[in-house]
mmCIF file of C-alpha atoms in Angstrom:
data_model
loop_
_atom_site.group_PDB
_atom_site.id
_atom_site.type_symbol
_atom_site.label_atom_id
_atom_site.label_comp_id
_atom_site.label_asym_id
_atom_site.label_seq_id
_atom_site.Cartn_x
_atom_site.Cartn_y
_atom_site.Cartn_z
ATOM 1 C CA GLN A 1423 -8.080 2.795 9.934
ATOM 2 C CA SER A 1424 -5.450 4.530 7.796
ATOM 3 C CA VAL A 1425 -4.113 2.975 4.615
ATOM 4 C CA LEU A 1426 -0.564 3.800 5.700
ATOM 5 C CA THR A 1427 0.523 2.550 9.115
ATOM 6 C CA GLN A 1428 2.573 4.685 11.493
ATOM 7 C CA PRO A 1429 3.367 4.143 15.176
ATOM 8 C CA PRO A 1430 1.037 6.294 17.308
ATOM 9 C CA SER A 1431 3.906 7.756 19.289
ATOM 10 C CA VAL A 1432 7.666 7.891 19.643
ATOM 11 C CA SER A 1433 9.844 9.618 22.188
ATOM 12 C CA ALA A 1434 13.479 10.417 22.798
ATOM 13 C CA ALA A 1435 15.635 12.774 24.785
ATOM 14 C CA PRO A 1436 16.920 16.126 23.497
ATOM 15 C CA GLY A 1437 19.931 15.685 21.259
ATOM 16 C CA GLN A 1438 19.075 12.089 20.458
ATOM 17 C CA LYS A 1439 17.842 10.540 17.203
ATOM 18 C CA VAL A 1440 14.436 9.099 16.397
ATOM 19 C CA THR A 1441 12.916 7.329 13.408
ATOM 20 C CA ILE A 1442 9.270 7.155 12.387
ATOM 21 C CA SER A 1443 8.119 4.371 10.116
ATOM 22 C CA CYS A 1444 5.348 4.425 7.517
ATOM 23 C CA SER A 1445 4.210 1.092 6.152
ATOM 24 C CA GLY A 1446 2.073 0.630 3.071
ATOM 25 C CA SER A 1447 1.673 -1.667 0.093
ATOM 26 C CA SER A 1448 2.495 -2.031 -3.579
ATOM 27 C CA SER A 1449 -0.510 0.115 -4.499
ATOM 28 C CA ASN A 1450 0.843 3.119 -2.639
ATOM 29 C CA ILE A 1451 4.374 3.406 -1.212
ATOM 30 C CA GLY A 1452 5.669 0.524 -3.301
ATOM 31 C CA ASN A 1453 5.075 2.411 -6.541
ATOM 32 C CA ASN A 1454 4.920 6.068 -5.575
ATOM 33 C CA TYR A 1455 6.991 8.719 -3.895
ATOM 34 C CA VAL A 1456 6.413 9.607 -0.252
ATOM 35 C CA SER A 1457 6.215 12.989 1.434
ATOM 36 C CA TRP A 1458 6.287 13.817 5.124
ATOM 37 C CA TYR A 1459 4.506 16.602 6.995
ATOM 38 C CA GLN A 1460 5.056 18.113 10.411
ATOM 39 C CA GLN A 1461 2.100 19.486 12.339
ATOM 40 C CA LEU A 1462 2.996 21.548 15.376
ATOM 41 C CA PRO A 1463 0.240 21.838 18.015
ATOM 42 C CA GLY A 1464 -2.625 24.006 16.840
ATOM 43 C CA THR A 1465 -1.150 24.694 13.408
ATOM 44 C CA ALA A 1466 -1.530 23.491 9.833
ATOM 45 C CA PRO A 1467 0.684 20.737 8.431
ATOM 46 C CA LYS A 1468 4.010 21.774 6.945
ATOM 47 C CA LEU A 1469 6.006 20.005 4.241
ATOM 48 C CA LEU A 1470 9.102 18.354 5.675
ATOM 49 C CA ILE A 1471 10.271 15.821 3.072
ATOM 50 C CA TYR A 1472 9.222 15.131 -0.521
ATOM 51 C CA ASP A 1473 10.245 12.624 -3.181
ATOM 52 C CA ASN A 1474 11.085 10.174 -0.381
ATOM 53 C CA ASN A 1475 14.220 11.977 0.745
ATOM 54 C CA ARG A 1476 14.378 15.567 -0.469
ATOM 55 C CA ARG A 1477 14.128 18.545 1.848
ATOM 56 C CA PRO A 1478 12.444 21.824 0.861
ATOM 57 C CA SER A 1479 14.529 24.920 1.348
ATOM 58 C CA GLY A 1480 14.519 25.977 4.965
ATOM 59 C CA ILE A 1481 14.195 22.476 6.398
ATOM 60 C CA PRO A 1482 17.346 21.617 8.369
ATOM 61 C CA ASP A 1483 19.376 18.551 7.477
ATOM 62 C CA ARG A 1484 18.493 17.086 10.873
ATOM 63 C CA PHE A 1485 15.439 15.790 9.026
ATOM 64 C CA SER A 1486 15.883 12.970 6.522
ATOM 65 C CA GLY A 1487 13.724 10.505 4.633
ATOM 66 C CA SER A 1488 14.193 7.125 3.051
ATOM 67 C CA LYS A 1489 12.139 4.465 1.333
ATOM 68 C CA SER A 1490 12.584 0.756 0.854
ATOM 69 C CA GLY A 1491 9.987 -1.417 -0.823
ATOM 70 C CA THR A 1492 6.603 -0.664 0.686
ATOM 71 C CA SER A 1493 7.882 1.268 3.703
ATOM 72 C CA ALA A 1494 9.244 4.735 4.300
ATOM 73 C CA THR A 1495 11.096 6.218 7.237
ATOM 74 C CA LEU A 1496 11.509 9.716 8.613
ATOM 75 C CA GLY A 1497 14.631 10.336 10.673
ATOM 76 C CA ILE A 1498 15.243 13.239 12.995
ATOM 77 C CA THR A 1499 18.629 13.797 14.633
ATOM 78 C CA GLY A 1500 19.713 16.267 17.281
ATOM 79 C CA LEU A 1501 16.205 16.371 18.731
ATOM 80 C CA GLN A 1502 14.951 19.684 20.066
ATOM 81 C CA THR A 1503 11.916 20.450 22.179
ATOM 82 C CA GLY A 1504 10.597 22.446 19.242
ATOM 83 C CA ASP A 1505 10.384 19.199 17.241
ATOM 84 C CA GLU A 1506 7.481 18.016 19.396
ATOM 85 C CA ALA A 1507 4.702 17.610 16.865
ATOM 86 C CA ASP A 1508 2.625 15.130 14.921
ATOM 87 C CA TYR A 1509 4.258 13.700 11.813
ATOM 88 C CA TYR A 1510 2.389 12.309 8.821
ATOM 89 C CA CYS A 1511 3.493 10.386 5.754
ATOM 90 C CA GLY A 1512 1.517 10.714 2.543
ATOM 91 C CA THR A 1513 1.453 9.356 -0.976
ATOM 92 C CA TRP A 1514 -0.859 8.394 -3.852
ATOM 93 C CA ASP A 1515 -2.694 5.077 -3.839
ATOM 94 C CA ASN A 1516 -3.108 3.640 -7.339
ATOM 95 C CA ARG A 1517 -5.870 1.214 -6.356
ATOM 96 C CA LEU A 1518 -7.958 3.793 -4.472
ATOM 97 C CA SER A 1519 -7.092 6.642 -6.887
ATOM 98 C CA ALA A 1520 -6.696 8.822 -3.843
ATOM 99 C CA VAL A 1521 -4.135 10.591 -1.707
ATOM 100 C CA VAL A 1522 -3.540 8.565 1.446
ATOM 101 C CA PHE A 1523 -1.953 9.572 4.727
ATOM 102 C CA GLY A 1524 -0.612 7.656 7.664
ATOM 103 C CA GLY A 1525 -2.460 7.916 10.940
ATOM 104 C CA GLY A 1526 0.197 10.225 12.332
ATOM 105 C CA THR A 1527 2.935 9.824 14.926
ATOM 106 C CA LYS A 1528 3.197 12.023 17.972
ATOM 107 C CA LEU A 1529 6.805 12.855 18.799
ATOM 108 C CA THR A 1530 7.630 13.654 22.403
ATOM 109 C CA VAL A 1531 11.031 15.059 23.253
ATOM 110 C CA LEU A 1532 11.531 14.098 26.883
ATOM 111 C CA GLU B 1048 2.762 37.025 0.656
ATOM 112 C CA VAL B 1049 2.237 33.509 -0.649
ATOM 113 C CA GLN B 1050 -0.751 32.109 1.208
ATOM 114 C CA LEU B 1051 -4.036 30.245 1.201
ATOM 115 C CA VAL B 1052 -6.866 31.423 3.428
ATOM 116 C CA GLU B 1053 -9.918 29.287 4.104
ATOM 117 C CA SER B 1054 -13.270 30.693 5.169
ATOM 118 C CA GLY B 1055 -16.905 29.707 5.428
ATOM 119 C CA GLY B 1056 -16.780 27.227 8.265
ATOM 120 C CA GLY B 1057 -19.355 27.146 11.020
ATOM 121 C CA LEU B 1058 -22.123 25.195 12.699
ATOM 122 C CA VAL B 1059 -24.600 23.340 10.505
ATOM 123 C CA GLN B 1060 -27.276 20.762 11.217
ATOM 124 C CA PRO B 1061 -27.039 17.195 9.939
ATOM 125 C CA GLY B 1062 -28.357 17.037 6.401
ATOM 126 C CA GLY B 1063 -27.476 20.654 5.791
ATOM 127 C CA SER B 1064 -25.071 22.323 3.380
ATOM 128 C CA LEU B 1065 -22.061 24.581 3.648
ATOM 129 C CA LYS B 1066 -19.678 26.106 1.130
ATOM 130 C CA LEU B 1067 -16.051 26.725 2.026
ATOM 131 C CA SER B 1068 -13.726 29.080 0.198
ATOM 132 C CA CYS B 1069 -9.972 28.979 -0.259
ATOM 133 C CA ALA B 1070 -8.507 32.325 -1.309
ATOM 134 C CA ALA B 1071 -5.017 32.291 -2.781
ATOM 135 C CA SER B 1072 -2.486 35.083 -3.086
ATOM 136 C CA GLY B 1073 1.173 35.582 -3.937
ATOM 137 C CA PHE B 1074 1.450 32.875 -6.623
ATOM 138 C CA THR B 1075 -0.040 31.855 -9.962
ATOM 139 C CA PHE B 1076 -3.214 30.242 -8.696
ATOM 140 C CA SER B 1077 -4.530 29.232 -12.110
ATOM 141 C CA GLY B 1078 -1.673 26.794 -12.674
ATOM 142 C CA SER B 1079 -1.971 25.041 -9.346
ATOM 143 C CA PRO B 1080 -4.001 21.951 -8.489
ATOM 144 C CA ILE B 1081 -5.811 22.524 -5.200
ATOM 145 C CA HIS B 1082 -6.660 19.809 -2.719
ATOM 146 C CA TRP B 1083 -8.833 19.749 0.378
ATOM 147 C CA VAL B 1084 -7.758 17.803 3.466
ATOM 148 C CA ARG B 1085 -9.684 17.550 6.712
ATOM 149 C CA GLN B 1086 -8.832 16.676 10.277
ATOM 150 C CA ALA B 1087 -11.286 15.714 12.970
ATOM 151 C CA SER B 1088 -10.385 16.787 16.476
ATOM 152 C CA GLY B 1089 -7.559 14.642 17.813
ATOM 153 C CA LYS B 1090 -7.450 12.594 14.626
ATOM 154 C CA GLY B 1091 -5.206 12.323 11.588
ATOM 155 C CA LEU B 1092 -5.327 13.879 8.140
ATOM 156 C CA GLU B 1093 -7.977 12.702 5.706
ATOM 157 C CA TRP B 1094 -7.895 13.583 2.023
ATOM 158 C CA VAL B 1095 -11.184 15.039 0.801
ATOM 159 C CA GLY B 1096 -10.531 15.663 -2.861
ATOM 160 C CA ARG B 1097 -8.841 17.771 -5.516
ATOM 161 C CA ILE B 1098 -9.370 19.975 -8.523
ATOM 162 C CA ARG B 1099 -6.804 20.176 -11.283
ATOM 163 C CA ASN B 1100 -6.025 23.216 -13.415
ATOM 164 C CA LYS B 1101 -7.424 24.354 -16.765
ATOM 165 C CA ASP B 1102 -4.814 22.368 -18.693
ATOM 166 C CA HIS B 1103 -6.366 19.249 -17.180
ATOM 167 C CA SER B 1104 -9.948 20.380 -17.736
ATOM 168 C CA TYR B 1105 -10.479 21.218 -14.077
ATOM 169 C CA ALA B 1106 -10.848 17.500 -13.367
ATOM 170 C CA THR B 1107 -12.006 16.589 -9.870
ATOM 171 C CA THR B 1108 -11.475 13.501 -7.747
ATOM 172 C CA TYR B 1109 -12.954 12.742 -4.336
ATOM 173 C CA GLY B 1110 -12.351 10.511 -1.375
ATOM 174 C CA GLU B 1111 -14.805 7.676 -0.821
ATOM 175 C CA SER B 1112 -16.318 9.158 2.328
ATOM 176 C CA VAL B 1113 -17.462 12.348 0.574
ATOM 177 C CA LYS B 1114 -18.101 11.142 -2.976
ATOM 178 C CA GLY B 1115 -21.513 12.212 -4.217
ATOM 179 C CA ARG B 1116 -21.955 14.750 -1.397
ATOM 180 C CA PHE B 1117 -19.054 17.178 -1.814
ATOM 181 C CA THR B 1118 -18.112 19.200 -4.902
ATOM 182 C CA ILE B 1119 -14.871 21.081 -5.495
ATOM 183 C CA SER B 1120 -14.769 23.997 -7.919
ATOM 184 C CA ARG B 1121 -12.554 26.970 -8.644
ATOM 185 C CA ASP B 1122 -12.702 30.476 -10.060
ATOM 186 C CA ASP B 1123 -9.290 31.366 -11.444
ATOM 187 C CA SER B 1124 -10.382 34.963 -12.059
ATOM 188 C CA GLU B 1125 -10.956 35.281 -8.299
ATOM 189 C CA ASN B 1126 -7.969 33.125 -7.276
ATOM 190 C CA THR B 1127 -10.352 31.061 -5.195
ATOM 191 C CA ALA B 1128 -11.257 27.403 -4.810
ATOM 192 C CA TYR B 1129 -14.452 26.147 -3.232
ATOM 193 C CA LEU B 1130 -15.712 23.103 -1.390
ATOM 194 C CA GLN B 1131 -19.487 22.675 -1.566
ATOM 195 C CA MET B 1132 -20.616 20.251 1.124
ATOM 196 C CA ASN B 1133 -24.126 18.799 0.981
ATOM 197 C CA SER B 1134 -25.959 16.165 3.026
ATOM 198 C CA LEU B 1135 -23.595 16.799 5.889
ATOM 199 C CA LYS B 1136 -23.158 14.165 8.570
ATOM 200 C CA THR B 1137 -21.865 14.474 12.130
ATOM 201 C CA GLU B 1138 -18.747 12.600 11.036
ATOM 202 C CA ASP B 1139 -17.909 15.457 8.643
ATOM 203 C CA THR B 1140 -17.069 17.614 11.675
ATOM 204 C CA ALA B 1141 -13.444 18.642 11.223
ATOM 205 C CA VAL B 1142 -11.004 21.400 10.410
ATOM 206 C CA TYR B 1143 -10.856 21.702 6.645
ATOM 207 C CA TYR B 1144 -7.577 22.719 4.998
ATOM 208 C CA CYS B 1145 -6.946 23.664 1.420
ATOM 209 C CA THR B 1146 -3.479 22.931 0.129
ATOM 210 C CA ARG B 1147 -1.518 23.566 -3.038
ATOM 211 C CA LEU B 1148 -0.007 20.673 -4.915
ATOM 212 C CA SER B 1149 3.364 21.320 -6.502
ATOM 213 C CA TYR B 1150 5.485 19.131 -8.743
ATOM 214 C CA SER B 1151 9.080 18.031 -8.575
ATOM 215 C CA THR B 1152 10.887 16.343 -11.445
ATOM 216 C CA SER B 1153 9.827 13.042 -9.931
ATOM 217 C CA SER B 1154 6.538 13.501 -8.156
ATOM 218 C CA TRP B 1155 4.301 15.893 -6.248
ATOM 219 C CA TYR B 1156 3.836 17.265 -2.758
ATOM 220 C CA PHE B 1157 1.707 19.701 -0.727
ATOM 221 C CA ASP B 1158 3.935 22.691 -0.168
ATOM 222 C CA LEU B 1159 1.458 25.357 0.905
ATOM 223 C CA TRP B 1160 -1.372 24.964 3.402
ATOM 224 C CA GLY B 1161 -4.030 27.303 4.712
ATOM 225 C CA ARG B 1162 -4.717 27.654 8.410
ATOM 226 C CA GLY B 1163 -7.967 25.749 8.132
ATOM 227 C CA THR B 1164 -11.611 26.439 8.868
ATOM 228 C CA LEU B 1165 -13.707 24.523 11.388
ATOM 229 C CA VAL B 1166 -16.904 22.825 10.301
ATOM 230 C CA THR B 1167 -19.172 21.487 13.031
ATOM 231 C CA VAL B 1168 -22.130 19.316 12.091
ATOM 232 C CA SER B 1169 -24.482 19.038 15.035
ATOM 233 C CA SER B 1170 -28.135 19.403 15.944
#
């Protein structure tokens, strides 16, 4: 059972928009910044979003992040088949003194 | 090339030990905190632990599931971090990634990951 809760799967058609939620508590998301990672099949995770809503260089603006209270959201617009991957949110948990991740969300582009 | 390369994975019996390495290149390794994250087959990411840099006395912190069994160390002269795993259990079977922590003006994030090394604990 992950400390951060994500939906197991989401799906949408090419060109459409999808959002992935990440729910936590005051000990983690509520008082810390969130980052998001994309894991394409058979590869290592890759940084997608940091500081809740900032994109590293090279990440297209189709990807966006937001945070409100104890929840964070990853948004992806203009979906492409190459976006099919697992997506993870992560942050620090002050009570556990540990990095915590969501359970991951599998994105299917139909 | 900026990269992290893990090695040392393999098959080990329950109760056994294994030491993983994480070799860094292309950046100033000595300044970077290094974390280990694992992923069991078909499962999500699980944080294993971290080692900070010399400025922070090489402090280590571990996840609850490995505390007391795993030890993270580093050799800045060799640009390498290590994960010593003792008293291994079948539930430690996973791909182990090392990852670099970097800082923004606000917070931190994992911006560089290795490809991972597979550890299988089985009799």
